[in-house]
Short mmCIF file of C-alpha atoms and ligand atoms in Angstrom, two decimals:
data_model
loop_
_atom_site.label_atom_id
_atom_site.label_comp_id
_atom_site.label_asym_id
_atom_site.label_seq_id
_atom_site.Cartn_x
_atom_site.Cartn_y
_atom_site.Cartn_z
CA MET A 258 17.96 37.80 56.26
CA PRO A 259 15.11 36.30 58.14
CA ASP A 260 13.18 38.55 60.47
CA THR A 261 13.03 36.04 63.38
CA ILE A 262 16.49 34.85 64.30
CA ARG A 263 16.12 32.96 67.50
CA THR A 264 18.43 33.49 70.29
CA ILE A 265 21.52 31.17 69.96
CA PRO A 266 21.79 28.42 72.89
CA ALA A 267 24.94 28.95 74.69
CA ALA A 268 26.53 25.77 73.78
CA ALA A 269 26.53 26.30 69.98
CA ALA A 270 27.41 29.82 70.63
CA THR A 271 30.70 29.20 72.19
CA ALA A 272 31.67 26.72 69.58
CA SER A 273 33.16 29.59 67.46
CA ALA A 274 33.83 33.25 68.75
CA ALA A 275 32.75 34.61 65.54
CA SER A 276 28.86 35.04 65.46
CA SER A 277 28.64 34.22 61.64
CA PRO A 278 25.61 32.25 60.36
CA ALA A 279 25.76 28.63 60.67
CA ILE A 280 26.01 28.33 56.82
CA SER A 281 26.60 31.23 54.65
CA LEU A 282 26.55 30.94 50.72
CA ARG A 283 27.45 33.66 48.09
CA GLY A 284 26.95 33.36 44.44
CA LEU A 285 27.27 29.73 44.85
CA GLU A 286 27.38 27.82 41.37
CA LYS A 287 27.65 24.24 39.92
CA VAL A 288 27.90 23.32 36.55
CA TYR A 289 28.12 19.39 35.98
CA GLY A 290 29.72 18.44 32.86
CA ARG A 291 30.81 20.73 29.94
CA GLY A 292 29.83 21.57 26.68
CA ALA A 293 26.66 20.70 24.99
CA THR A 294 25.88 18.57 28.25
CA ALA A 295 26.61 20.72 30.80
CA LYS A 296 23.93 20.95 33.57
CA ARG A 297 23.78 24.15 35.33
CA ALA A 298 22.65 22.70 38.85
CA LEU A 299 23.05 25.83 40.96
CA LYS A 300 22.64 29.27 39.62
CA GLY A 301 24.39 31.42 42.04
CA ILE A 302 22.65 30.97 45.42
CA ASP A 303 22.99 33.52 48.15
CA LEU A 304 21.73 31.89 51.43
CA ASP A 305 22.44 32.70 55.22
CA ILE A 306 21.06 29.86 57.52
CA PRO A 307 21.02 31.22 61.18
CA ARG A 308 22.56 29.55 64.01
CA GLY A 309 20.15 27.45 66.13
CA SER A 310 17.66 27.32 63.30
CA PHE A 311 15.78 24.36 62.09
CA PHE A 312 16.11 25.13 58.53
CA GLY A 313 14.14 23.53 55.49
CA LEU A 314 15.49 23.49 52.18
CA LEU A 315 12.32 22.58 50.08
CA GLY A 316 12.04 21.76 46.42
CA PRO A 317 11.37 19.30 43.95
CA ASN A 318 13.57 16.69 42.59
CA GLY A 319 16.26 18.06 40.55
CA ALA A 320 16.23 21.39 42.14
CA GLY A 321 19.86 21.10 43.09
CA LYS A 322 19.28 20.51 46.91
CA SER A 323 21.76 17.56 47.07
CA THR A 324 24.38 19.40 45.00
CA LEU A 325 24.19 22.19 47.43
CA ILE A 326 24.32 19.89 50.43
CA ASN A 327 27.27 17.87 48.74
CA ILE A 328 29.18 20.93 48.30
CA LEU A 329 29.16 21.81 52.01
CA ALA A 330 29.98 18.02 52.81
CA GLY A 331 32.97 18.29 50.28
CA LEU A 332 31.67 15.74 48.10
CA VAL A 333 30.78 17.89 45.06
CA ARG A 334 33.33 20.69 44.08
CA LYS A 335 31.55 24.14 43.42
CA THR A 336 32.07 26.10 39.89
CA ALA A 337 31.78 29.33 41.51
CA GLY A 338 30.99 31.17 44.78
CA THR A 339 31.91 30.82 48.19
CA ALA A 340 30.46 28.54 51.33
CA ALA A 341 31.16 29.07 54.76
CA ILE A 342 30.40 26.85 57.66
CA TRP A 343 30.46 28.12 61.24
CA GLY A 344 32.48 31.00 59.94
CA HIS A 345 34.76 28.62 58.32
CA ASP A 346 35.59 29.14 54.45
CA ILE A 347 35.38 25.48 52.86
CA ASP A 348 38.47 26.26 50.56
CA HIS A 349 40.65 28.19 52.78
CA ASP A 350 39.52 26.53 56.21
CA LYS A 351 38.56 23.20 54.96
CA ARG A 352 39.47 21.04 58.14
CA GLN A 353 37.44 23.37 60.49
CA ALA A 354 34.86 23.46 58.04
CA GLN A 355 34.27 19.93 57.82
CA ALA A 356 34.56 19.62 61.45
CA ALA A 357 31.41 21.81 62.01
CA ILE A 358 29.07 19.79 59.98
CA GLY A 359 27.59 16.26 59.80
CA VAL A 360 25.98 15.39 56.81
CA VAL A 361 23.38 12.27 56.44
CA PRO A 362 23.47 11.86 52.44
CA GLN A 363 20.63 10.99 50.50
CA GLU A 364 21.95 7.89 49.47
CA LEU A 365 22.10 4.83 51.64
CA ASN A 366 25.71 4.21 50.95
CA ILE A 367 27.01 2.10 53.72
CA ASP A 368 29.79 -0.72 54.09
CA PRO A 369 27.57 -3.86 54.32
CA PHE A 370 30.42 -5.64 56.43
CA PHE A 371 30.55 -2.91 59.23
CA THR A 372 28.49 -3.18 62.11
CA PRO A 373 26.65 0.11 63.35
CA ARG A 374 29.20 0.14 66.20
CA GLU A 375 32.21 -0.55 64.30
CA ALA A 376 30.84 2.35 61.57
CA LEU A 377 30.63 4.69 64.36
CA GLU A 378 34.21 4.13 65.83
CA PHE A 379 35.55 4.15 62.38
CA GLN A 380 34.00 7.47 61.88
CA ALA A 381 35.12 8.81 65.00
CA GLY A 382 38.60 7.83 64.04
CA LEU A 383 38.31 9.73 60.74
CA TYR A 384 37.55 12.72 62.61
CA GLY A 385 40.36 12.22 65.19
CA VAL A 386 37.68 11.90 68.10
CA PRO A 387 39.91 10.58 71.10
CA ARG A 388 38.54 7.55 72.39
CA ALA A 389 37.63 8.96 76.00
CA GLU A 390 35.40 11.44 73.88
CA ARG A 391 33.54 9.09 71.97
CA ARG A 392 30.01 8.59 72.50
CA THR A 393 29.21 5.30 70.35
CA ALA A 394 26.81 3.65 73.03
CA GLU A 395 24.99 7.06 73.55
CA ILE A 396 24.52 7.91 69.96
CA LEU A 397 23.51 4.15 68.95
CA ALA A 398 20.89 4.43 71.75
CA ALA A 399 19.54 7.76 70.77
CA VAL A 400 18.81 6.68 67.14
CA GLY A 401 17.23 3.25 68.54
CA LEU A 402 20.19 0.90 67.18
CA THR A 403 21.47 -0.40 70.56
CA ASP A 404 19.79 -4.12 69.68
CA LYS A 405 21.83 -3.91 66.34
CA ALA A 406 24.87 -2.48 67.26
CA ASP A 407 26.91 -5.75 66.41
CA SER A 408 24.88 -6.82 63.35
CA TYR A 409 26.33 -6.45 60.12
CA ALA A 410 24.77 -3.57 57.95
CA ARG A 411 23.64 -5.70 55.54
CA THR A 412 21.22 -7.13 57.85
CA LEU A 413 19.57 -3.78 58.71
CA SER A 414 16.62 -2.46 57.06
CA GLY A 415 16.20 0.60 55.04
CA GLY A 416 14.98 2.61 58.12
CA MET A 417 17.59 1.28 60.27
CA ARG A 418 20.20 1.97 57.56
CA ARG A 419 19.13 5.69 57.76
CA ARG A 420 19.28 5.96 61.22
CA MET A 421 22.87 4.54 61.16
CA LEU A 422 23.80 7.27 58.63
CA VAL A 423 22.52 9.71 61.21
CA ALA A 424 24.39 8.29 64.02
CA LYS A 425 27.77 8.50 61.71
CA ALA A 426 27.08 12.23 61.19
CA LEU A 427 26.87 12.93 64.97
CA VAL A 428 30.26 11.24 66.08
CA HIS A 429 32.10 14.29 65.96
CA ALA A 430 29.41 16.47 67.64
CA PRO A 431 29.05 19.00 64.74
CA PRO A 432 27.08 22.07 65.65
CA VAL A 433 25.51 21.70 62.39
CA LEU A 434 23.49 18.65 60.93
CA VAL A 435 22.46 18.39 57.71
CA LEU A 436 19.80 15.91 56.64
CA ASP A 437 19.24 15.17 52.73
CA GLU A 438 15.82 13.80 52.34
CA PRO A 439 16.06 11.48 55.27
CA THR A 440 12.64 10.34 55.65
CA ALA A 441 13.06 8.41 52.04
CA GLY A 442 12.47 4.64 52.72
CA VAL A 443 11.65 5.27 56.41
CA ASP A 444 8.29 3.91 57.88
CA VAL A 445 6.12 6.35 59.89
CA GLU A 446 6.89 4.60 63.34
CA LEU A 447 10.73 5.44 62.56
CA ARG A 448 10.07 8.61 61.28
CA GLN A 449 8.42 9.92 64.45
CA GLN A 450 11.43 8.53 66.36
CA LEU A 451 14.06 10.15 63.92
CA TRP A 452 12.15 13.53 64.26
CA ALA A 453 11.69 13.52 67.89
CA TYR A 454 15.80 13.00 68.21
CA VAL A 455 16.52 15.42 65.77
CA ARG A 456 14.16 17.94 67.31
CA GLN A 457 16.13 17.35 70.66
CA LEU A 458 19.34 18.05 68.96
CA ASN A 459 17.93 21.23 67.87
CA ALA A 460 16.50 22.29 71.14
CA ALA A 461 20.03 21.67 72.55
CA GLY A 462 21.64 24.08 70.25
CA THR A 463 22.36 21.99 66.93
CA THR A 464 21.64 23.90 63.77
CA VAL A 465 19.31 21.47 61.73
CA VAL A 466 19.36 21.71 57.80
CA LEU A 467 16.54 19.54 56.27
CA THR A 468 16.35 19.09 52.49
CA THR A 469 12.62 17.52 51.53
CA HIS A 470 10.25 17.65 48.71
CA TYR A 471 7.65 16.78 51.42
CA LEU A 472 5.91 20.11 52.07
CA GLU A 473 4.21 19.08 55.26
CA GLU A 474 7.57 17.58 56.53
CA ALA A 475 9.19 21.03 56.30
CA GLU A 476 6.24 22.62 57.65
CA ALA A 477 5.87 20.61 60.58
CA LEU A 478 9.56 20.91 61.49
CA CYS A 479 11.29 23.92 60.11
CA ASP A 480 11.23 27.51 61.72
CA HIS A 481 12.59 28.84 58.30
CA ILE A 482 12.18 27.74 55.04
CA ALA A 483 14.21 28.40 51.78
CA ILE A 484 12.29 27.19 48.44
CA VAL A 485 14.83 26.09 45.87
CA HIS A 486 13.73 25.80 42.21
CA HIS A 487 16.03 25.40 39.13
CA GLY A 488 18.90 25.73 40.91
CA ALA A 489 17.85 29.09 42.34
CA ILE A 490 16.22 30.46 45.72
CA ALA A 491 12.61 31.07 44.94
CA ALA A 492 11.62 32.09 48.30
CA MET A 493 13.09 32.07 51.64
CA ASP A 494 11.46 33.44 54.98
CA SER A 495 10.50 32.21 58.37
CA THR A 496 7.90 29.38 58.20
CA PRO A 497 4.87 31.54 59.58
CA ALA A 498 5.76 34.50 57.29
CA LEU A 499 6.11 32.19 54.23
CA LEU A 500 2.51 30.84 54.84
CA ALA A 501 1.23 34.40 55.32
CA ARG A 502 2.14 35.04 51.78
CA LEU A 503 -0.43 32.79 50.88
CA ASP A 504 -3.80 34.92 50.21
CA ARG A 505 -6.02 31.58 50.09
CA LYS A 506 -8.69 29.70 52.37
CA ASP A 507 -10.39 26.52 51.76
CA VAL A 508 -14.14 26.03 53.34
CA ILE A 509 -15.03 22.14 53.22
CA LEU A 510 -18.65 21.59 53.73
CA THR A 511 -20.28 18.57 54.17
CA LEU A 512 -23.89 18.35 53.14
CA ALA A 513 -26.74 16.33 54.91
CA ALA A 514 -28.19 15.26 51.57
CA ASP A 515 -26.62 14.56 48.03
CA LEU A 516 -25.97 17.51 45.75
CA ALA A 517 -26.72 17.32 42.03
CA ALA A 518 -25.25 20.24 40.84
CA LEU A 519 -23.22 23.07 42.13
CA PRO A 520 -25.33 26.17 43.34
CA ALA A 521 -24.90 29.16 40.91
CA VAL A 522 -24.24 31.54 44.23
CA PHE A 523 -20.84 29.68 44.61
CA ALA A 524 -19.75 30.45 41.11
CA ASP A 525 -17.05 32.99 42.26
CA LEU A 526 -15.81 30.99 44.94
CA ASN A 527 -14.08 28.36 42.91
CA ALA A 528 -16.44 25.57 44.17
CA GLU A 529 -15.87 22.05 43.51
CA LEU A 530 -17.67 18.97 44.28
CA LEU A 531 -15.36 16.59 46.13
CA GLY A 532 -17.92 14.00 46.47
CA PRO A 533 -21.77 13.84 46.57
CA ARG A 534 -22.14 15.50 49.98
CA ARG A 535 -18.51 17.20 50.19
CA LEU A 536 -18.10 20.48 48.44
CA ARG A 537 -15.03 22.75 48.80
CA LEU A 538 -15.17 26.52 48.31
CA GLN A 539 -11.79 28.94 48.04
CA TYR A 540 -11.52 32.46 48.65
CA ARG A 541 -9.10 35.14 49.06
CA PRO A 542 -9.19 36.43 52.75
CA SER A 543 -7.68 39.81 51.73
CA GLN A 544 -10.95 40.06 49.15
CA ILE A 545 -13.71 38.55 51.12
CA ALA A 546 -14.40 38.43 54.82
CA PHE A 547 -15.43 35.10 56.11
CA SER A 548 -18.68 36.25 57.05
CA THR A 549 -19.73 37.13 53.57
CA VAL A 550 -18.68 33.63 52.57
CA LEU A 551 -20.82 32.25 55.41
CA ALA A 552 -23.81 34.39 54.46
CA ARG A 553 -23.51 32.88 50.86
CA ILE A 554 -23.56 29.46 52.30
CA GLN A 555 -26.44 30.03 54.09
CA GLY A 556 -28.35 31.61 51.40
CA ALA A 557 -27.72 28.64 49.11
CA GLY A 558 -30.37 26.83 51.35
CA LEU A 559 -28.18 23.93 51.79
CA GLU A 560 -28.43 21.75 54.89
CA ILE A 561 -24.92 21.81 56.40
CA ALA A 562 -23.97 18.82 58.35
CA ASP A 563 -20.57 19.97 59.13
CA LEU A 564 -17.99 22.87 57.92
CA SER A 565 -14.39 23.36 58.28
CA THR A 566 -11.82 25.85 56.88
CA GLN A 567 -8.28 25.20 56.08
CA ASP A 568 -5.35 27.60 55.49
CA ALA A 569 -3.43 27.26 52.25
CA ASP A 570 -0.29 25.14 52.86
CA LEU A 571 3.13 25.06 51.35
CA GLU A 572 2.06 22.99 48.68
CA ASP A 573 -0.01 25.77 47.35
CA LEU A 574 2.71 28.27 47.73
CA PHE A 575 5.03 26.02 46.14
CA LEU A 576 2.74 25.76 43.02
CA GLU A 577 1.95 29.42 43.02
CA LEU A 578 5.80 30.42 42.96
CA THR A 579 6.97 27.74 40.49
CA ALA A 580 3.86 28.67 38.19
CA LYS A 581 5.06 32.42 38.45
CA LYS A 582 8.82 31.43 37.69
CA ALA A 583 7.43 29.34 34.74
CA ALA A 584 4.81 31.95 33.16
P1 ADP B 605 17.88 17.26 44.13
O1 ADP B 605 18.76 17.01 45.24
O2 ADP B 605 17.24 18.76 44.34
O3 ADP B 605 16.84 16.37 43.61
P2 ADP B 605 20.11 17.47 42.52
O4 ADP B 605 21.23 18.32 43.34
O5 ADP B 605 20.49 16.02 42.97
O6 ADP B 605 18.88 17.80 43.19
O7 ADP B 605 20.27 17.73 40.96
C1 ADP B 605 20.50 18.87 40.44
C2 ADP B 605 20.48 18.68 38.92
O8 ADP B 605 21.80 18.51 38.43
C3 ADP B 605 19.43 17.78 38.19
O9 ADP B 605 19.30 18.23 36.95
C4 ADP B 605 20.33 16.62 38.03
O10 ADP B 605 19.95 15.53 37.16
C5 ADP B 605 21.74 17.36 37.95
N1 ADP B 605 23.10 16.44 38.60
C6 ADP B 605 23.26 15.92 39.79
N2 ADP B 605 24.29 15.44 39.95
C7 ADP B 605 24.76 15.26 38.59
C8 ADP B 605 26.14 14.63 38.42
N3 ADP B 605 27.12 13.96 39.09
N4 ADP B 605 26.36 14.79 36.91
C9 ADP B 605 25.65 15.63 36.28
N5 ADP B 605 24.22 15.90 36.42
C10 ADP B 605 23.94 15.90 37.85
MG1 MG B 606 18.46 15.31 46.22
#
């Protein structure tokens, strides 16, 4: 379990008497196909996603993220293990489990002859949301589709279709919203808008689960991150704790004059020339003090125009973890 479980907003907490995790997986396995072509996509996943969290499932293509999500969505049948959503087992308590989750699938599969308004009304009907309780206009406004509410889906851009799928996932006001690679094909401005809205939902108590292979995205949005690799959880922690595991810092130097060769004094600092006047040094903060690195830089007799430091990011962590697994 993560060490920093946030307090659960009242609205979310009252949705179920039990204080189970938002999502709880035990020994979750998936094998696609059988015989020689069988593919073991999930290899026994144990995972608890705390209520109220903004949780990232981070991993490269083929890691098993969509398989996991699609099992929760009821689209893929698991091979073994258990899964519960908001305390409801997906096998024994299927209806309640499905009512507790809204999934935005990775594929942009929408009916081209539905308008966003019709699609939302249809979805609300599927989930048995009474007319008086429907929030179609409100949701369309929230995802910025009011202007397109009555346009056929086939006339919508990729970004608009993505937002329409987000809107569809929200019609039954689920306490858990799952977004599977939601920024694929969404331009920067719409992406910002989408995140602003999802952040609002999270702040208001919705548990948000995001799958992504964009490390910056998980780092910027998620309070907890699980790294999925080859169908297993390679690491799982609060985002700051995960980042703290990385013992690496970069120093970027901009020089006042071109540098022909790397000064020998930087040999053990993993020095690399990024350009004629840009030099990168790397060091392990647990091994070397920054003052030592600074003294070396000054001792090299270079004229420094600028200096910046950079903490290792998730990309580094990811490479480190996957390299360890492969070794
Ligand atoms: P991710 O979403 O992390 O990219 P997926 O869950 O889509 O990963 O895929 C995990 C693995 O399972 C991959 O090797 C993929 O090729 C395989 N896979 C996914 N869906 C199917 C399927 N319907 N039939 C056979 N293999 C599949
Ligand atoms: Mg996927």
